[in-house]
XYZ file of C-alpha atoms in Angstrom:
507
model
C 63.907 48.119 78.132
C 65.964 50.609 76.049
C 64.732 49.004 72.808
C 61.100 49.393 73.860
C 61.807 53.056 74.640
C 63.252 53.619 71.132
C 60.270 51.886 69.507
C 57.771 54.045 71.392
C 59.705 57.238 70.614
C 60.041 56.337 66.924
C 56.347 55.571 66.632
C 55.318 58.753 68.461
C 57.804 61.270 67.073
C 59.159 59.459 63.980
C 57.620 57.490 61.154
C 54.360 57.038 63.026
C 53.548 53.562 61.722
C 54.118 50.094 63.069
C 55.617 48.819 59.821
C 57.903 51.856 59.476
C 59.187 51.587 63.048
C 59.797 47.850 62.618
C 61.697 48.364 59.365
C 63.817 51.216 60.741
C 64.795 49.493 64.001
C 65.081 45.972 62.527
C 62.520 44.291 64.750
C 59.329 42.332 64.139
C 55.985 44.131 63.965
C 54.843 41.974 66.902
C 57.515 43.547 69.140
C 56.388 47.034 68.017
C 52.845 46.222 69.096
C 54.153 44.902 72.462
C 56.111 48.110 73.026
C 53.083 50.267 72.209
C 50.945 48.200 74.601
C 53.364 48.518 77.574
C 56.650 50.262 78.300
C 57.783 47.162 80.299
C 58.770 44.180 78.131
C 56.838 40.962 78.867
C 58.676 38.093 80.552
C 60.305 35.675 78.183
C 58.954 32.182 77.957
C 61.651 29.619 78.574
C 61.767 26.869 76.015
C 61.093 23.471 77.503
C 63.786 21.109 76.341
C 63.250 17.425 76.014
C 65.180 14.858 78.038
C 65.867 12.051 75.624
C 68.826 10.566 77.522
C 67.354 10.984 81.011
C 63.824 9.916 80.176
C 64.659 6.209 80.152
C 66.115 6.240 83.668
C 63.898 8.775 85.453
C 61.673 6.065 86.888
C 64.805 4.095 87.985
C 66.093 7.171 89.852
C 62.711 7.850 91.465
C 62.550 4.294 92.827
C 66.012 4.699 94.412
C 65.089 8.019 96.022
C 61.825 6.663 97.406
C 63.626 3.664 98.899
C 66.187 5.999 100.538
C 63.455 7.452 102.750
C 63.545 4.191 104.746
C 67.361 3.949 104.837
C 69.659 5.469 107.498
C 70.617 9.055 106.710
C 74.307 8.276 106.358
C 73.649 5.367 104.015
C 71.490 7.064 101.409
C 72.408 7.398 97.751
C 74.342 10.373 96.510
C 73.855 11.624 92.962
C 77.229 10.164 92.009
C 76.333 6.750 93.419
C 73.041 6.783 91.468
C 74.941 7.648 88.275
C 77.339 4.755 88.946
C 74.397 2.366 89.402
C 72.894 3.547 86.111
C 76.153 2.637 84.394
C 76.175 -0.788 86.044
C 72.492 -1.729 85.850
C 71.319 0.288 82.819
C 74.320 0.270 80.488
C 72.118 1.041 77.461
C 71.286 4.499 78.902
C 73.945 7.062 77.999
C 73.427 9.871 80.485
C 75.972 12.285 81.943
C 76.719 12.666 85.634
C 75.840 16.388 85.601
C 72.396 15.575 84.139
C 71.773 13.033 86.884
C 72.905 15.516 89.532
C 70.443 18.171 88.373
C 67.538 15.734 88.299
C 68.396 14.210 91.705
C 68.620 17.688 93.255
C 65.205 18.616 91.817
C 63.524 15.363 92.887
C 64.978 15.496 96.440
C 63.522 18.969 96.870
C 60.149 17.810 95.570
C 60.188 14.781 97.891
C 61.209 16.916 100.883
C 64.485 15.050 101.419
C 66.499 18.257 101.420
C 65.467 21.301 103.376
C 67.184 24.655 103.651
C 67.103 25.659 107.279
C 66.927 29.277 108.403
C 69.457 30.280 111.056
C 69.124 33.259 113.386
C 72.193 35.490 113.928
C 73.317 35.696 117.557
C 74.982 38.355 119.702
C 77.400 37.547 122.520
C 78.388 39.385 125.693
C 82.042 40.091 126.374
C 83.590 37.041 128.013
C 80.259 35.239 127.935
C 80.873 32.251 125.686
C 83.698 30.279 124.144
C 83.241 27.370 121.754
C 85.475 24.281 121.703
C 86.181 21.630 119.087
C 88.730 19.059 117.893
C 89.740 18.731 114.245
C 92.231 16.631 112.304
C 95.149 17.854 110.200
C 98.236 16.440 108.519
C 101.781 17.605 109.220
C 105.217 16.441 108.137
C 107.010 15.841 111.443
C 110.681 14.809 111.222
C 110.258 13.908 107.528
C 107.258 11.675 108.319
C 103.680 12.503 107.367
C 101.599 12.241 110.527
C 98.016 12.933 111.531
C 97.599 15.375 114.406
C 94.538 16.346 116.398
C 94.162 20.080 116.899
C 92.221 21.591 119.792
C 90.502 24.886 119.036
C 88.795 27.380 121.360
C 87.129 30.488 119.938
C 85.963 33.575 121.809
C 82.525 34.377 120.391
C 82.467 38.083 121.297
C 85.935 39.107 120.104
C 86.524 36.404 117.457
C 89.935 35.466 118.855
C 90.955 31.809 118.733
C 93.573 29.440 120.121
C 94.842 26.255 118.445
C 97.202 23.560 119.800
C 98.052 20.136 118.347
C 98.459 16.671 119.889
C 99.178 13.246 118.470
C 96.211 11.793 120.350
C 92.966 13.471 121.398
C 92.945 12.054 124.931
C 91.070 13.505 127.869
C 94.340 14.675 129.404
C 95.228 16.535 126.217
C 91.707 17.964 126.152
C 92.024 19.401 129.659
C 95.606 20.588 129.200
C 94.598 22.423 126.021
C 91.909 24.251 128.014
C 94.518 25.571 130.436
C 96.779 26.666 127.588
C 93.833 28.450 125.975
C 92.919 30.192 129.239
C 96.489 31.446 129.485
C 96.366 32.697 125.892
C 93.107 34.615 126.403
C 94.135 35.869 129.862
C 91.072 34.509 131.659
C 88.203 32.022 131.657
C 84.935 32.293 129.738
C 81.790 32.087 131.830
C 80.377 29.385 129.564
C 81.996 26.904 127.162
C 79.991 25.148 124.448
C 80.892 21.649 123.210
C 79.552 18.961 120.972
C 79.137 15.513 122.538
C 82.787 14.427 122.483
C 83.833 11.458 124.628
C 86.332 13.485 126.658
C 83.440 15.455 128.146
C 80.274 13.353 127.864
C 79.647 9.838 129.183
C 76.044 9.578 128.061
C 73.506 11.744 126.217
C 70.302 12.054 128.226
C 66.967 13.597 127.350
C 67.021 17.100 125.874
C 70.131 19.085 126.733
C 71.004 16.958 129.770
C 74.317 15.108 129.701
C 76.118 12.721 132.032
C 79.530 14.372 132.100
C 82.824 12.708 132.926
C 84.072 13.073 136.489
C 87.335 14.666 135.373
C 85.489 17.368 133.408
C 83.236 18.101 136.394
C 86.278 18.489 138.667
C 88.072 20.571 136.038
C 85.018 22.800 135.559
C 84.718 23.284 139.315
C 88.416 24.186 139.567
C 88.245 26.910 136.897
C 84.685 28.087 137.627
C 83.056 27.997 134.185
C 79.773 26.435 133.022
C 79.223 23.973 130.185
C 76.633 23.667 127.435
C 76.334 20.919 124.848
C 74.973 20.929 121.326
C 72.257 18.600 120.124
C 73.617 15.497 118.366
C 74.588 16.083 114.721
C 73.937 19.826 115.044
C 77.304 21.409 114.393
C 75.617 24.718 113.506
C 74.945 25.236 117.229
C 78.671 25.965 117.594
C 79.095 27.460 114.153
C 81.608 30.020 115.383
C 84.340 27.494 116.085
C 83.344 25.430 113.030
C 83.967 28.430 110.790
C 87.174 29.262 112.657
C 88.526 25.761 112.033
C 87.974 26.078 108.288
C 89.552 29.543 108.139
C 92.574 28.555 110.218
C 93.188 25.340 108.269
C 93.080 27.128 104.906
C 95.331 29.992 105.993
C 97.872 28.374 108.327
C 97.945 24.655 107.498
C 98.197 25.025 103.719
C 100.672 23.959 102.458
C 101.220 21.061 104.839
C 103.620 22.333 107.546
C 107.062 20.750 107.829
C 108.494 20.756 111.354
C 111.073 18.920 113.435
C 108.730 17.870 116.229
C 105.309 18.517 117.739
C 106.615 21.411 119.842
C 107.741 23.275 116.707
C 104.315 22.649 115.152
C 102.627 24.225 118.161
C 104.945 27.229 117.911
C 103.766 27.570 114.309
C 100.107 27.316 115.356
C 100.565 29.907 118.103
C 102.171 32.259 115.589
C 99.122 31.826 113.359
C 96.807 32.642 116.268
C 98.680 35.862 116.982
C 98.786 36.744 113.302
C 94.988 36.425 113.135
C 94.702 39.116 115.800
C 95.304 41.621 112.976
C 92.299 40.225 111.094
C 89.080 42.231 110.946
C 85.998 40.015 110.791
C 83.157 41.225 108.575
C 80.538 42.990 110.670
C 82.923 43.626 113.583
C 83.823 47.249 114.376
C 87.463 46.555 115.286
C 90.300 44.057 114.642
C 90.337 40.825 116.608
C 93.329 41.844 118.739
C 91.680 45.049 119.978
C 88.478 43.182 120.756
C 90.454 40.587 122.735
C 91.928 43.356 124.894
C 88.406 44.535 125.756
C 87.134 41.007 126.346
C 90.055 40.167 128.653
C 88.675 42.619 131.220
C 85.365 40.696 131.340
C 86.795 37.168 131.698
C 86.834 35.236 134.952
C 90.169 35.397 136.761
C 92.650 32.572 136.293
C 93.038 30.094 139.143
C 96.121 30.431 141.335
C 97.239 26.900 140.444
C 96.556 24.678 137.484
C 94.437 21.551 137.677
C 96.383 18.353 138.367
C 96.316 16.707 134.959
C 98.863 13.954 135.506
C 97.973 10.408 136.473
C 100.373 9.486 139.275
C 101.584 5.978 140.119
C 104.432 4.531 142.204
C 106.043 1.685 140.226
C 109.162 -0.276 141.185
C 112.236 -0.276 138.941
C 112.699 -3.746 137.458
C 115.892 -5.594 136.542
C 116.106 -3.766 133.179
C 116.018 -0.341 134.898
C 112.472 0.192 133.628
C 109.187 1.113 135.259
C 105.789 0.039 133.975
C 103.261 2.821 133.391
C 99.919 1.453 132.252
C 100.935 -1.163 129.669
C 104.363 0.181 128.605
C 107.859 0.191 130.100
C 110.027 3.315 130.364
C 113.724 3.355 131.241
C 115.195 5.168 134.246
C 118.741 5.723 135.574
C 117.665 4.344 138.975
C 118.797 1.082 140.522
C 116.534 -2.003 140.327
C 114.220 -2.417 143.308
C 113.752 1.296 143.971
C 110.232 2.727 144.116
C 109.764 5.928 142.098
C 106.907 8.271 141.209
C 105.628 8.209 137.612
C 103.541 11.067 136.186
C 101.546 10.271 133.035
C 100.971 13.480 131.043
C 99.168 14.034 127.703
C 102.368 13.787 125.656
C 105.102 12.684 128.085
C 105.888 10.330 130.945
C 108.021 11.705 133.789
C 109.878 9.658 136.407
C 110.595 11.395 139.719
C 112.757 10.389 142.666
C 111.750 12.439 145.677
C 111.717 16.015 144.257
C 114.030 15.426 141.312
C 112.919 14.467 137.821
C 115.270 11.703 136.732
C 113.733 10.722 133.361
C 111.328 12.081 130.767
C 110.031 10.124 127.767
C 107.633 10.787 124.941
C 104.474 8.913 125.822
C 103.708 5.751 123.849
C 100.054 5.102 123.030
C 100.674 1.528 121.903
C 100.613 -1.498 124.186
C 103.461 -3.516 125.709
C 106.199 -1.303 124.242
C 109.646 -0.529 125.679
C 110.656 3.140 125.531
C 114.373 3.231 126.337
C 117.011 5.949 126.585
C 120.616 4.902 126.003
C 121.813 7.566 128.402
C 120.210 5.673 131.293
C 122.398 2.585 130.643
C 125.837 4.163 130.162
C 127.043 3.400 133.710
C 126.082 -0.269 133.324
C 127.553 -0.484 129.813
C 130.883 0.819 131.111
C 131.127 -2.440 133.083
C 129.592 -4.506 130.249
C 130.851 -2.908 127.027
C 130.068 -5.975 124.928
C 126.330 -5.387 125.380
C 126.337 -2.011 123.598
C 126.384 -3.166 119.963
C 123.198 -5.253 120.183
C 121.333 -3.242 122.796
C 117.746 -2.155 122.265
C 118.398 1.373 123.620
C 121.031 1.871 120.897
C 118.615 0.556 118.279
C 115.914 3.013 119.393
C 118.422 5.876 119.279
C 119.303 4.917 115.707
C 115.634 4.758 114.706
C 114.895 8.152 116.253
C 117.935 9.810 114.640
C 119.786 10.475 117.901
C 122.798 8.345 116.905
C 124.658 10.141 114.080
C 126.864 8.398 111.554
C 129.944 10.157 112.927
C 129.589 8.162 116.186
C 129.830 4.885 114.248
C 132.920 6.083 112.366
C 134.688 7.032 115.605
C 133.605 3.792 117.300
C 135.000 1.660 114.467
C 138.283 3.586 114.544
C 138.601 3.131 118.314
C 138.026 -0.634 117.960
C 140.733 -0.885 115.278
C 143.261 0.996 117.420
C 142.526 -0.363 120.907
C 140.677 -3.613 120.319
C 136.978 -4.370 120.400
C 136.395 -4.285 124.150
C 138.740 -1.394 125.011
C 137.578 0.622 122.011
C 133.917 0.153 122.963
C 134.663 1.158 126.553
C 136.416 4.316 125.295
C 133.345 5.103 123.181
C 131.084 4.664 126.203
C 133.272 7.035 128.221
C 132.841 9.626 125.481
C 129.073 9.133 125.529
C 129.121 9.863 129.248
C 130.703 13.202 128.371
C 127.654 13.868 126.211
C 125.461 13.697 129.309
C 127.694 16.290 130.941
C 128.442 18.707 128.091
C 125.404 18.158 125.855
C 124.850 15.784 122.940
C 124.947 18.435 120.242
C 128.302 19.671 121.489
C 129.660 16.117 121.634
C 128.536 15.491 118.059
C 130.246 18.674 116.858
C 133.492 17.727 118.611
C 133.424 14.173 117.195
C 132.890 15.506 113.664
C 135.636 18.101 114.170
C 138.090 15.432 115.364
C 137.282 13.199 112.383
C 137.783 16.126 109.997
C 141.211 16.736 111.575
C 142.102 13.053 111.185
C 142.155 12.436 114.959
C 140.389 9.267 116.023
C 141.588 9.215 119.606
C 139.125 9.577 122.486
C 141.536 11.931 124.239
C 141.396 14.306 121.266
C 137.610 14.457 121.460
C 137.730 15.091 125.213
C 140.255 17.874 124.645
C 137.933 19.539 122.136
C 135.076 19.242 124.609
C 136.921 21.072 127.399
C 139.131 23.281 125.228
C 137.123 26.402 125.965
C 137.283 25.740 129.724
C 141.096 25.470 129.944
C 141.803 29.218 130.099
C 142.992 30.658 133.423
C 140.689 32.920 135.293
C 141.622 36.606 134.798
C 143.594 38.160 137.671
C 142.159 41.353 139.044
C 144.515 44.306 139.312
C 145.306 45.456 142.817
C 145.755 49.149 143.622
C 149.120 49.811 145.340
C 148.213 53.229 146.754
C 148.172 53.415 150.557
C 150.414 50.407 151.201
C 152.783 52.541 153.332
C 150.471 52.109 156.312
C 151.477 48.434 156.423
C 155.265 49.209 156.803
C 156.961 47.780 159.909
C 160.634 48.035 161.045
C 162.847 45.056 160.233
C 163.543 42.717 163.191
C 166.897 43.044 165.066
C 168.606 39.643 165.434
C 171.574 40.690 167.642
C 169.918 39.632 170.895
C 169.363 36.160 169.450
C 173.091 36.012 168.590
C 174.040 36.750 172.228
C 171.677 34.038 173.420
C 173.253 31.602 170.979
C 176.757 32.391 172.265
C 175.666 31.712 175.859
C 174.174 28.358 174.837
C 177.424 27.358 173.137
C 179.542 28.222 176.207
C 177.268 26.210 178.495
C 177.587 23.258 176.184
C 181.352 23.383 176.435
């Protein structure tokens, strides 16, 4: 544009000829004539390049794309797969993957196989809608890389979100996560939008109708919200939570978190949720945290009591002090033959006797497994010390890292000093102290005794109770005003006279 302006000025106010203007500005006479004809340069004609390498396989690619129209959507060729087939079936054609990609993209658009859909922006009332989704993530839990399933609920008006992780995306976890999210937001959304996940939907009916699970219907009735479901394979209908998942994963799960257990991972996720309250979403007039405060006033009130999530059963303790819950066995400290109450929760199994919880185990999602706690067998092992070394509860403690190396060192020393049976019994008695004083404290005392060169069980017990041996402090007593308690000393002379009379009578 500037060059055309210079040409026109030079021709009008300068040399005045086409040849002179071309020579002075270093352009062709044809461009001078174009500038004199119009102040706006004409559009450039793009040179059409030949396709020598692609030309031999264009028909091959077209045949594949036409055949894909009859194939299932998820089993159609990608551009990379087509390029791989060219290498396998047409090895004489040397064509690059990028060239194939460009041609496949162009042909799919011409054939109508790819369409760009137009979406309409939405507005949301305060407290009107929340969107829910599950997504997968990896975390290093106790030095082991594990897959976790993260529940996410996003408030569409304020942009706030809640995330919590589970090892398994069960229906119980799904419902429990709802209650945790309601507590985080301070209320219940009037409507929650889902995709067609199995925890909520039994069967997809015509249109937007769904046959929901009985537990979700009861849960919905308890908390008072309504449900809406997206059309199959239409994740854009809950695009708010879809975008939230991507943002949260990139900002709080990268790099891969390293935690001791699932509870610590959820503490990390909750910290990320609160940190995001300082975030200001593009197009929103205020930060997320301030918007959540406003939205909290428009949410439905929380129920007085939570929904009963646990599956309750009443198993009988068997001869191995275990109860069977579904297909797995869990140890208890109760005597065989007793009937107890078992509560199956999303992540744990609890054993109750009357109103007291007597055992709590991490839930096993495998089949026909024994989940045992060595602490539940200490009283029996005291009478049968020879069974400790090869016991399955001890093996599970070793595998889970609950049996430190210092315990083995002390146990071996006790066996050398007192004999195998007596030494094992002494070790069991020390383990019983762990139930009383705490296992971390027992481990510290065992390590301290070994460092001091003491391998006697009495030394470890002394270290356990050392801080409790001090005498209770004696309160000072004020001596002022004690004179009111003074009394005259007794006179014993009358008793002496009586004694003399008794002696005379005896004579």
